[in-house]
Structure formats: structure tokens, C-alpha cells
């Protein structure tokens, strides 16, 4: 998985689970994620989905995020033994400046 806050990249389920610890350090329990847009492209054994999502209002301990914030989610999937598995996940936020 690739994510805006460090670590830039994590590999394996244990490292992925630790990224949620970071999220919940700054976001209130019960944070809602709303899908604003979703596009899925799928083949026989490979697929990807891209979404524009919003983290719910008052979900962040940061006053700048009081109204929630938009982010992009990209998920790549592969079929293993007949089951779809996430092979790649990437989150990004709009650049400011």
C-alpha cells in the first residue's frame, strides 16, 4: 500500500494493519468514508477501481479537517484461486500550495 503519511509504502498484512493505528490517532472512532465517484475496470483475473472519497465531517482532530476531506483511492486486484485479492492500494490527497 502507498499512503501520504509515512511510511510511504508498506508490505504485508501486519504493516498494513499498523497504518490504521496512524489513522485512528488523528481521526475519531467511527470515521465515515463516503464514495463520491467510483470507476471499476475488470478483466478475467485483473481489475482496478479508482474512487474519489470523502472522510466524514468532524472525523479529524485537526481543525483544518473539520468539514472532512477529499482523497483518492486506487485499488488493484488479482484473482488467486478464484478469489479476488487486493494486490495494490494507493491513497492520495490533493496537493495544496
PDB file of N, CA and C in Angstrom:
ATOM      1  N   UNK A   1       0.843  -1.170   0.000  1.00  0.00           N
ATOM      2  CA  UNK A   1       0.000   0.000   0.000  1.00  0.00           C
ATOM      3  C   UNK A   1       0.891   1.236   0.000  1.00  0.00           C
ATOM      4  N   UNK A   2       0.445   2.257  -0.712  1.00  0.00           N
ATOM      5  CA  UNK A   2       1.122   3.547  -0.743  1.00  0.00           C
ATOM      6  C   UNK A   2       0.176   4.568  -0.128  1.00  0.00           C
ATOM      7  N   UNK A   3       0.697   5.423   0.752  1.00  0.00           N
ATOM      8  CA  UNK A   3      -0.147   6.330   1.517  1.00  0.00           C
ATOM      9  C   UNK A   3       0.580   7.662   1.702  1.00  0.00           C
ATOM     10  N   UNK A   4      -0.166   8.790   1.834  1.00  0.00           N
ATOM     11  CA  UNK A   4       0.510  10.072   2.019  1.00  0.00           C
ATOM     12  C   UNK A   4       1.377  10.154   3.287  1.00  0.00           C
ATOM     13  N   UNK A   5       0.888   9.723   4.472  1.00  0.00           N
ATOM     14  CA  UNK A   5       1.778   9.840   5.626  1.00  0.00           C
ATOM     15  C   UNK A   5       2.792   8.702   5.639  1.00  0.00           C
ATOM     16  N   UNK A   6       3.950   8.916   6.262  1.00  0.00           N
ATOM     17  CA  UNK A   6       4.937   7.841   6.372  1.00  0.00           C
ATOM     18  C   UNK A   6       4.368   6.653   7.144  1.00  0.00           C
ATOM     19  N   UNK A   7       4.775   5.452   6.808  1.00  0.00           N
ATOM     20  CA  UNK A   7       5.737   5.153   5.745  1.00  0.00           C
ATOM     21  C   UNK A   7       5.079   5.275   4.378  1.00  0.00           C
ATOM     22  N   UNK A   8       5.848   5.702   3.403  1.00  0.00           N
ATOM     23  CA  UNK A   8       5.342   5.882   2.046  1.00  0.00           C
ATOM     24  C   UNK A   8       4.760   4.582   1.501  1.00  0.00           C
ATOM     25  N   UNK A   9       5.418   3.468   1.798  1.00  0.00           N
ATOM     26  CA  UNK A   9       4.986   2.169   1.299  1.00  0.00           C
ATOM     27  C   UNK A   9       5.015   1.155   2.430  1.00  0.00           C
ATOM     28  N   UNK A  10       4.017   0.288   2.475  1.00  0.00           N
ATOM     29  CA  UNK A  10       4.058  -0.817   3.431  1.00  0.00           C
ATOM     30  C   UNK A  10       3.750  -2.105   2.687  1.00  0.00           C
ATOM     31  N   UNK A  11       4.348  -3.189   3.170  1.00  0.00           N
ATOM     32  CA  UNK A  11       4.162  -4.504   2.541  1.00  0.00           C
ATOM     33  C   UNK A  11       3.757  -5.497   3.607  1.00  0.00           C
ATOM     34  N   UNK A  12       2.761  -6.307   3.287  1.00  0.00           N
ATOM     35  CA  UNK A  12       2.318  -7.348   4.214  1.00  0.00           C
ATOM     36  C   UNK A  12       1.166  -6.885   5.088  1.00  0.00           C
ATOM     37  N   UNK A  13       0.381  -7.850   5.550  1.00  0.00           N
ATOM     38  CA  UNK A  13      -0.821  -7.536   6.315  1.00  0.00           C
ATOM     39  C   UNK A  13      -0.504  -6.863   7.653  1.00  0.00           C
ATOM     40  N   UNK A  14       0.570  -7.257   8.329  1.00  0.00           N
ATOM     41  CA  UNK A  14       0.901  -6.630   9.614  1.00  0.00           C
ATOM     42  C   UNK A  14       1.249  -5.158   9.441  1.00  0.00           C
ATOM     43  N   UNK A  15       2.033  -4.841   8.419  1.00  0.00           N
ATOM     44  CA  UNK A  15       2.386  -3.441   8.149  1.00  0.00           C
ATOM     45  C   UNK A  15       1.139  -2.648   7.749  1.00  0.00           C
ATOM     46  N   UNK A  16       0.254  -3.274   6.975  1.00  0.00           N
ATOM     47  CA  UNK A  16      -0.989  -2.616   6.578  1.00  0.00           C
ATOM     48  C   UNK A  16      -1.849  -2.306   7.798  1.00  0.00           C
ATOM     49  N   UNK A  17      -1.973  -3.260   8.716  1.00  0.00           N
ATOM     50  CA  UNK A  17      -2.776  -3.036   9.929  1.00  0.00           C
ATOM     51  C   UNK A  17      -2.226  -1.883  10.755  1.00  0.00           C
ATOM     52  N   UNK A  18      -0.902  -1.723  10.799  1.00  0.00           N
ATOM     53  CA  UNK A  18      -0.304  -0.619  11.569  1.00  0.00           C
ATOM     54  C   UNK A  18      -0.668   0.746  10.985  1.00  0.00           C
ATOM     55  N   UNK A  19      -0.946   0.822   9.674  1.00  0.00           N
ATOM     56  CA  UNK A  19      -1.329   2.111   9.095  1.00  0.00           C
ATOM     57  C   UNK A  19      -2.665   2.577   9.646  1.00  0.00           C
ATOM     58  N   UNK A  20      -3.536   1.669  10.039  1.00  0.00           N
ATOM     59  CA  UNK A  20      -4.826   2.046  10.622  1.00  0.00           C
ATOM     60  C   UNK A  20      -4.625   2.638  12.008  1.00  0.00           C
ATOM     61  N   UNK A  21      -3.591   2.192  12.738  1.00  0.00           N
ATOM     62  CA  UNK A  21      -3.273   2.803  14.032  1.00  0.00           C
ATOM     63  C   UNK A  21      -2.991   4.287  13.840  1.00  0.00           C
ATOM     64  N   UNK A  22      -2.251   4.627  12.785  1.00  0.00           N
ATOM     65  CA  UNK A  22      -1.940   6.030  12.498  1.00  0.00           C
ATOM     66  C   UNK A  22      -3.221   6.803  12.167  1.00  0.00           C
ATOM     67  N   UNK A  23      -4.078   6.228  11.344  1.00  0.00           N
ATOM     68  CA  UNK A  23      -5.334   6.905  11.004  1.00  0.00           C
ATOM     69  C   UNK A  23      -6.135   7.220  12.259  1.00  0.00           C
ATOM     70  N   UNK A  24      -6.302   6.244  13.136  1.00  0.00           N
ATOM     71  CA  UNK A  24      -7.147   6.447  14.303  1.00  0.00           C
ATOM     72  C   UNK A  24      -6.480   7.302  15.382  1.00  0.00           C
ATOM     73  N   UNK A  25      -5.185   7.575  15.226  1.00  0.00           N
ATOM     74  CA  UNK A  25      -4.526   8.516  16.127  1.00  0.00           C
ATOM     75  C   UNK A  25      -5.011   9.933  15.851  1.00  0.00           C
ATOM     76  N   UNK A  26      -5.391  10.211  14.599  1.00  0.00           N
ATOM     77  CA  UNK A  26      -5.798  11.558  14.195  1.00  0.00           C
ATOM     78  C   UNK A  26      -7.274  11.675  13.848  1.00  0.00           C
ATOM     79  N   UNK A  27      -7.961  10.574  13.733  1.00  0.00           N
ATOM     80  CA  UNK A  27      -9.374  10.589  13.362  1.00  0.00           C
ATOM     81  C   UNK A  27     -10.207   9.919  14.439  1.00  0.00           C
ATOM     82  N   UNK A  28     -11.375  10.465  14.641  1.00  0.00           N
ATOM     83  CA  UNK A  28     -12.258   9.962  15.679  1.00  0.00           C
ATOM     84  C   UNK A  28     -12.768   8.570  15.331  1.00  0.00           C
ATOM     85  N   UNK A  29     -13.039   7.801  16.349  1.00  0.00           N
ATOM     86  CA  UNK A  29     -13.612   6.479  16.163  1.00  0.00           C
ATOM     87  C   UNK A  29     -14.931   6.599  15.406  1.00  0.00           C
ATOM     88  N   UNK A  30     -15.205   5.668  14.521  1.00  0.00           N
ATOM     89  CA  UNK A  30     -16.441   5.703  13.756  1.00  0.00           C
ATOM     90  C   UNK A  30     -16.360   6.576  12.526  1.00  0.00           C
ATOM     91  N   UNK A  31     -15.140   6.962  12.111  1.00  0.00           N
ATOM     92  CA  UNK A  31     -14.953   7.786  10.928  1.00  0.00           C
ATOM     93  C   UNK A  31     -15.681   7.173   9.743  1.00  0.00           C
ATOM     94  N   UNK A  32     -16.475   7.974   9.058  1.00  0.00           N
ATOM     95  CA  UNK A  32     -17.194   7.502   7.878  1.00  0.00           C
ATOM     96  C   UNK A  32     -16.447   7.911   6.618  1.00  0.00           C
ATOM     97  N   UNK A  33     -16.456   7.046   5.639  1.00  0.00           N
ATOM     98  CA  UNK A  33     -15.896   7.350   4.333  1.00  0.00           C
ATOM     99  C   UNK A  33     -17.025   7.269   3.326  1.00  0.00           C
ATOM    100  N   UNK A  34     -17.283   8.367   2.626  1.00  0.00           N
ATOM    101  CA  UNK A  34     -18.330   8.401   1.609  1.00  0.00           C
ATOM    102  C   UNK A  34     -17.697   8.364   0.229  1.00  0.00           C
ATOM    103  N   UNK A  35     -18.216   7.506  -0.629  1.00  0.00           N
ATOM    104  CA  UNK A  35     -17.737   7.423  -2.005  1.00  0.00           C
ATOM    105  C   UNK A  35     -18.438   8.514  -2.817  1.00  0.00           C
ATOM    106  N   UNK A  36     -17.645   9.419  -3.414  1.00  0.00           N
ATOM    107  CA  UNK A  36     -18.179  10.486  -4.257  1.00  0.00           C
ATOM    108  C   UNK A  36     -18.272  10.029  -5.712  1.00  0.00           C
ATOM    109  N   UNK A  37     -17.245   9.307  -6.170  1.00  0.00           N
ATOM    110  CA  UNK A  37     -17.185   8.766  -7.531  1.00  0.00           C
ATOM    111  C   UNK A  37     -16.482   7.420  -7.463  1.00  0.00           C
ATOM    112  N   UNK A  38     -16.884   6.481  -8.330  1.00  0.00           N
ATOM    113  CA  UNK A  38     -16.250   5.162  -8.368  1.00  0.00           C
ATOM    114  C   UNK A  38     -16.241   4.657  -9.802  1.00  0.00           C
ATOM    115  N   UNK A  39     -15.091   4.158 -10.232  1.00  0.00           N
ATOM    116  CA  UNK A  39     -14.952   3.560 -11.553  1.00  0.00           C
ATOM    117  C   UNK A  39     -14.222   2.234 -11.395  1.00  0.00           C
ATOM    118  N   UNK A  40     -14.774   1.172 -11.978  1.00  0.00           N
ATOM    119  CA  UNK A  40     -14.167  -0.161 -11.897  1.00  0.00           C
ATOM    120  C   UNK A  40     -13.928  -0.667 -13.307  1.00  0.00           C
ATOM    121  N   UNK A  41     -12.733  -1.187 -13.539  1.00  0.00           N
ATOM    122  CA  UNK A  41     -12.393  -1.837 -14.797  1.00  0.00           C
ATOM    123  C   UNK A  41     -11.927  -3.242 -14.449  1.00  0.00           C
ATOM    124  N   UNK A  42     -12.549  -4.260 -15.063  1.00  0.00           N
ATOM    125  CA  UNK A  42     -12.232  -5.644 -14.688  1.00  0.00           C
ATOM    126  C   UNK A  42     -12.031  -6.514 -15.913  1.00  0.00           C
ATOM    127  N   UNK A  43     -11.060  -7.404 -15.803  1.00  0.00           N
ATOM    128  CA  UNK A  43     -10.828  -8.446 -16.798  1.00  0.00           C
ATOM    129  C   UNK A  43     -11.068  -9.800 -16.146  1.00  0.00           C
ATOM    130  N   UNK A  44     -10.548 -10.847 -16.753  1.00  0.00           N
ATOM    131  CA  UNK A  44     -10.742 -12.197 -16.228  1.00  0.00           C
ATOM    132  C   UNK A  44     -10.055 -12.409 -14.879  1.00  0.00           C
ATOM    133  N   UNK A  45      -8.834 -11.870 -14.720  1.00  0.00           N
ATOM    134  CA  UNK A  45      -8.100 -12.121 -13.477  1.00  0.00           C
ATOM    135  C   UNK A  45      -7.398 -10.897 -12.909  1.00  0.00           C
ATOM    136  N   UNK A  46      -7.633  -9.735 -13.519  1.00  0.00           N
ATOM    137  CA  UNK A  46      -7.052  -8.485 -13.039  1.00  0.00           C
ATOM    138  C   UNK A  46      -8.125  -7.401 -13.119  1.00  0.00           C
ATOM    139  N   UNK A  47      -8.165  -6.540 -12.098  1.00  0.00           N
ATOM    140  CA  UNK A  47      -9.132  -5.442 -12.087  1.00  0.00           C
ATOM    141  C   UNK A  47      -8.543  -4.275 -11.311  1.00  0.00           C
ATOM    142  N   UNK A  48      -9.091  -3.095 -11.539  1.00  0.00           N
ATOM    143  CA  UNK A  48      -8.734  -1.964 -10.684  1.00  0.00           C
ATOM    144  C   UNK A  48      -9.941  -1.081 -10.487  1.00  0.00           C
ATOM    145  N   UNK A  49      -9.940  -0.402  -9.366  1.00  0.00           N
ATOM    146  CA  UNK A  49     -11.015   0.529  -9.024  1.00  0.00           C
ATOM    147  C   UNK A  49     -10.369   1.832  -8.592  1.00  0.00           C
ATOM    148  N   UNK A  50     -10.943   2.937  -9.039  1.00  0.00           N
ATOM    149  CA  UNK A  50     -10.497   4.254  -8.597  1.00  0.00           C
ATOM    150  C   UNK A  50     -11.710   4.984  -8.043  1.00  0.00           C
ATOM    151  N   UNK A  51     -11.502   5.678  -6.957  1.00  0.00           N
ATOM    152  CA  UNK A  51     -12.608   6.370  -6.305  1.00  0.00           C
ATOM    153  C   UNK A  51     -12.141   7.714  -5.771  1.00  0.00           C
ATOM    154  N   UNK A  52     -13.048   8.674  -5.798  1.00  0.00           N
ATOM    155  CA  UNK A  52     -12.883   9.922  -5.056  1.00  0.00           C
ATOM    156  C   UNK A  52     -13.752   9.740  -3.820  1.00  0.00           C
ATOM    157  N   UNK A  53     -13.143   9.890  -2.661  1.00  0.00           N
ATOM    158  CA  UNK A  53     -13.853   9.635  -1.417  1.00  0.00           C
ATOM    159  C   UNK A  53     -13.732  10.822  -0.485  1.00  0.00           C
ATOM    160  N   UNK A  54     -14.622  10.891   0.482  1.00  0.00           N
ATOM    161  CA  UNK A  54     -14.598  11.939   1.492  1.00  0.00           C
ATOM    162  C   UNK A  54     -14.599  11.291   2.863  1.00  0.00           C
ATOM    163  N   UNK A  55     -13.683  11.768   3.694  1.00  0.00           N
ATOM    164  CA  UNK A  55     -13.707  11.403   5.101  1.00  0.00           C
ATOM    165  C   UNK A  55     -14.734  12.312   5.755  1.00  0.00           C
ATOM    166  N   UNK A  56     -15.586  11.744   6.576  1.00  0.00           N
ATOM    167  CA  UNK A  56     -16.735  12.477   7.121  1.00  0.00           C
ATOM    168  C   UNK A  56     -16.386  13.708   7.927  1.00  0.00           C
ATOM    169  N   UNK A  57     -17.352  14.630   8.068  1.00  0.00           N
ATOM    170  CA  UNK A  57     -17.134  15.845   8.853  1.00  0.00           C
ATOM    171  C   UNK A  57     -16.862  15.517  10.310  1.00  0.00           C
ATOM    172  N   UNK A  58     -16.053  16.361  10.921  1.00  0.00           N
ATOM    173  CA  UNK A  58     -15.660  16.200  12.324  1.00  0.00           C
ATOM    174  C   UNK A  58     -14.958  14.885  12.605  1.00  0.00           C
ATOM    175  N   UNK A  59     -14.381  14.260  11.553  1.00  0.00           N
ATOM    176  CA  UNK A  59     -13.689  12.995  11.760  1.00  0.00           C
ATOM    177  C   UNK A  59     -12.247  13.203  12.201  1.00  0.00           C
ATOM    178  N   UNK A  60     -11.708  14.391  11.943  1.00  0.00           N
ATOM    179  CA  UNK A  60     -10.306  14.654  12.212  1.00  0.00           C
ATOM    180  C   UNK A  60     -10.124  15.473  13.478  1.00  0.00           C
ATOM    181  N   UNK A  61      -9.009  15.221  14.168  1.00  0.00           N
ATOM    182  CA  UNK A  61      -8.668  16.051  15.321  1.00  0.00           C
ATOM    183  C   UNK A  61      -8.016  17.362  14.868  1.00  0.00           C
ATOM    184  N   UNK A  62      -7.734  17.478  13.571  1.00  0.00           N
ATOM    185  CA  UNK A  62      -7.140  18.680  13.002  1.00  0.00           C
ATOM    186  C   UNK A  62      -8.266  19.655  12.648  1.00  0.00           C
ATOM    187  N   UNK A  63      -8.253  20.874  13.189  1.00  0.00           N
ATOM    188  CA  UNK A  63      -9.313  21.840  12.865  1.00  0.00           C
ATOM    189  C   UNK A  63      -9.463  22.105  11.368  1.00  0.00           C
ATOM    190  N   UNK A  64      -8.381  21.994  10.604  1.00  0.00           N
ATOM    191  CA  UNK A  64      -8.450  22.220   9.161  1.00  0.00           C
ATOM    192  C   UNK A  64      -9.317  21.161   8.469  1.00  0.00           C
ATOM    193  N   UNK A  65      -9.466  20.000   9.097  1.00  0.00           N
ATOM    194  CA  UNK A  65     -10.269  18.933   8.514  1.00  0.00           C
ATOM    195  C   UNK A  65     -11.675  18.862   9.081  1.00  0.00           C
ATOM    196  N   UNK A  66     -12.135  19.941   9.714  1.00  0.00           N
ATOM    197  CA  UNK A  66     -13.440  19.930  10.374  1.00  0.00           C
ATOM    198  C   UNK A  66     -14.574  19.510   9.445  1.00  0.00           C
ATOM    199  N   UNK A  67     -14.545  19.950   8.197  1.00  0.00           N
ATOM    200  CA  UNK A  67     -15.597  19.608   7.251  1.00  0.00           C
ATOM    201  C   UNK A  67     -15.355  18.304   6.523  1.00  0.00           C
ATOM    202  N   UNK A  68     -14.364  17.537   6.939  1.00  0.00           N
ATOM    203  CA  UNK A  68     -13.977  16.336   6.215  1.00  0.00           C
ATOM    204  C   UNK A  68     -12.967  16.696   5.139  1.00  0.00           C
ATOM    205  N   UNK A  69     -12.496  15.710   4.416  1.00  0.00           N
ATOM    206  CA  UNK A  69     -11.540  15.995   3.348  1.00  0.00           C
ATOM    207  C   UNK A  69     -11.672  14.952   2.244  1.00  0.00           C
ATOM    208  N   UNK A  70     -11.352  15.394   1.032  1.00  0.00           N
ATOM    209  CA  UNK A  70     -11.383  14.511  -0.129  1.00  0.00           C
ATOM    210  C   UNK A  70     -10.058  13.785  -0.268  1.00  0.00           C
ATOM    211  N   UNK A  71     -10.111  12.548  -0.767  1.00  0.00           N
ATOM    212  CA  UNK A  71      -8.909  11.812  -1.113  1.00  0.00           C
ATOM    213  C   UNK A  71      -9.235  10.850  -2.239  1.00  0.00           C
ATOM    214  N   UNK A  72      -8.212  10.374  -2.895  1.00  0.00           N
ATOM    215  CA  UNK A  72      -8.378   9.419  -3.983  1.00  0.00           C
ATOM    216  C   UNK A  72      -7.899   8.058  -3.513  1.00  0.00           C
ATOM    217  N   UNK A  73      -8.632   7.040  -3.886  1.00  0.00           N
ATOM    218  CA  UNK A  73      -8.278   5.656  -3.574  1.00  0.00           C
ATOM    219  C   UNK A  73      -8.161   4.893  -4.882  1.00  0.00           C
ATOM    220  N   UNK A  74      -7.055   4.203  -5.075  1.00  0.00           N
ATOM    221  CA  UNK A  74      -6.867   3.310  -6.208  1.00  0.00           C
ATOM    222  C   UNK A  74      -6.559   1.931  -5.661  1.00  0.00           C
ATOM    223  N   UNK A  75      -7.302   0.938  -6.124  1.00  0.00           N
ATOM    224  CA  UNK A  75      -7.101  -0.439  -5.671  1.00  0.00           C
ATOM    225  C   UNK A  75      -6.910  -1.319  -6.902  1.00  0.00           C
ATOM    226  N   UNK A  76      -5.804  -2.070  -6.920  1.00  0.00           N
ATOM    227  CA  UNK A  76      -5.559  -3.068  -7.964  1.00  0.00           C
ATOM    228  C   UNK A  76      -5.849  -4.443  -7.387  1.00  0.00           C
ATOM    229  N   UNK A  77      -6.557  -5.254  -8.140  1.00  0.00           N
ATOM    230  CA  UNK A  77      -6.935  -6.587  -7.661  1.00  0.00           C
ATOM    231  C   UNK A  77      -6.463  -7.664  -8.634  1.00  0.00           C
ATOM    232  N   UNK A  78      -6.168  -8.848  -8.079  1.00  0.00           N
ATOM    233  CA  UNK A  78      -5.818 -10.017  -8.882  1.00  0.00           C
ATOM    234  C   UNK A  78      -6.618 -11.191  -8.373  1.00  0.00           C
ATOM    235  N   UNK A  79      -6.986 -12.064  -9.273  1.00  0.00           N
ATOM    236  CA  UNK A  79      -7.723 -13.256  -8.880  1.00  0.00           C
ATOM    237  C   UNK A  79      -6.724 -14.369  -8.577  1.00  0.00           C
ATOM    238  N   UNK A  80      -6.778 -14.903  -7.344  1.00  0.00           N
ATOM    239  CA  UNK A  80      -5.938 -16.005  -6.903  1.00  0.00           C
ATOM    240  C   UNK A  80      -6.847 -17.160  -6.509  1.00  0.00           C
ATOM    241  N   UNK A  81      -6.693 -18.282  -7.167  1.00  0.00           N
ATOM    242  CA  UNK A  81      -7.504 -19.466  -6.851  1.00  0.00           C
ATOM    243  C   UNK A  81      -8.992 -19.151  -6.824  1.00  0.00           C
ATOM    244  N   UNK A  82      -9.451 -18.321  -7.759  1.00  0.00           N
ATOM    245  CA  UNK A  82     -10.865 -17.994  -7.863  1.00  0.00           C
ATOM    246  C   UNK A  82     -11.353 -16.880  -6.956  1.00  0.00           C
ATOM    247  N   UNK A  83     -10.482 -16.336  -6.078  1.00  0.00           N
ATOM    248  CA  UNK A  83     -10.861 -15.263  -5.160  1.00  0.00           C
ATOM    249  C   UNK A  83     -10.134 -13.977  -5.539  1.00  0.00           C
ATOM    250  N   UNK A  84     -10.859 -12.846  -5.480  1.00  0.00           N
ATOM    251  CA  UNK A  84     -10.244 -11.552  -5.732  1.00  0.00           C
ATOM    252  C   UNK A  84      -9.474 -11.114  -4.498  1.00  0.00           C
ATOM    253  N   UNK A  85      -8.234 -10.674  -4.703  1.00  0.00           N
ATOM    254  CA  UNK A  85      -7.369 -10.189  -3.621  1.00  0.00           C
ATOM    255  C   UNK A  85      -6.792  -8.833  -4.000  1.00  0.00           C
ATOM    256  N   UNK A  86      -6.644  -7.972  -3.014  1.00  0.00           N
ATOM    257  CA  UNK A  86      -6.022  -6.673  -3.264  1.00  0.00           C
ATOM    258  C   UNK A  86      -4.526  -6.889  -3.436  1.00  0.00           C
ATOM    259  N   UNK A  87      -4.016  -6.469  -4.581  1.00  0.00           N
ATOM    260  CA  UNK A  87      -2.593  -6.585  -4.875  1.00  0.00           C
ATOM    261  C   UNK A  87      -1.886  -5.238  -4.742  1.00  0.00           C
ATOM    262  N   UNK A  88      -2.652  -4.149  -4.800  1.00  0.00           N
ATOM    263  CA  UNK A  88      -2.063  -2.811  -4.729  1.00  0.00           C
ATOM    264  C   UNK A  88      -3.134  -1.849  -4.219  1.00  0.00           C
ATOM    265  N   UNK A  89      -2.754  -0.999  -3.280  1.00  0.00           N
ATOM    266  CA  UNK A  89      -3.674   0.015  -2.764  1.00  0.00           C
ATOM    267  C   UNK A  89      -2.910   1.321  -2.636  1.00  0.00           C
ATOM    268  N   UNK A  90      -3.527   2.418  -3.086  1.00  0.00           N
ATOM    269  CA  UNK A  90      -2.851   3.708  -3.058  1.00  0.00           C
ATOM    270  C   UNK A  90      -3.854   4.785  -2.680  1.00  0.00           C
ATOM    271  N   UNK A  91      -3.501   5.596  -1.689  1.00  0.00           N
ATOM    272  CA  UNK A  91      -4.310   6.745  -1.274  1.00  0.00           C
ATOM    273  C   UNK A  91      -3.526   8.006  -1.589  1.00  0.00           C
ATOM    274  N   UNK A  92      -4.236   9.040  -2.006  1.00  0.00           N
ATOM    275  CA  UNK A  92      -3.567  10.330  -2.196  1.00  0.00           C
ATOM    276  C   UNK A  92      -4.544  11.440  -1.883  1.00  0.00           C
ATOM    277  N   UNK A  93      -3.989  12.562  -1.513  1.00  0.00           N
ATOM    278  CA  UNK A  93      -4.788  13.744  -1.205  1.00  0.00           C
ATOM    279  C   UNK A  93      -4.406  14.854  -2.176  1.00  0.00           C
ATOM    280  N   UNK A  94      -5.306  15.793  -2.442  1.00  0.00           N
ATOM    281  CA  UNK A  94      -4.971  16.890  -3.355  1.00  0.00           C
ATOM    282  C   UNK A  94      -3.767  17.679  -2.842  1.00  0.00           C
ATOM    283  N   UNK A  95      -2.901  18.066  -3.754  1.00  0.00           N
ATOM    284  CA  UNK A  95      -1.760  18.910  -3.391  1.00  0.00           C
ATOM    285  C   UNK A  95      -2.277  20.313  -3.124  1.00  0.00           C
ATOM    286  N   UNK A  96      -1.684  20.965  -2.150  1.00  0.00           N
ATOM    287  CA  UNK A  96      -2.055  22.354  -1.853  1.00  0.00           C
ATOM    288  C   UNK A  96      -0.835  23.223  -2.077  1.00  0.00           C
ATOM    289  N   UNK A  97      -1.077  24.452  -2.340  1.00  0.00           N
ATOM    290  CA  UNK A  97       0.084  25.308  -2.472  1.00  0.00           C
ATOM    291  C   UNK A  97      -0.137  26.552  -3.219  1.00  0.00           C
TER     292      UNK A  97
END
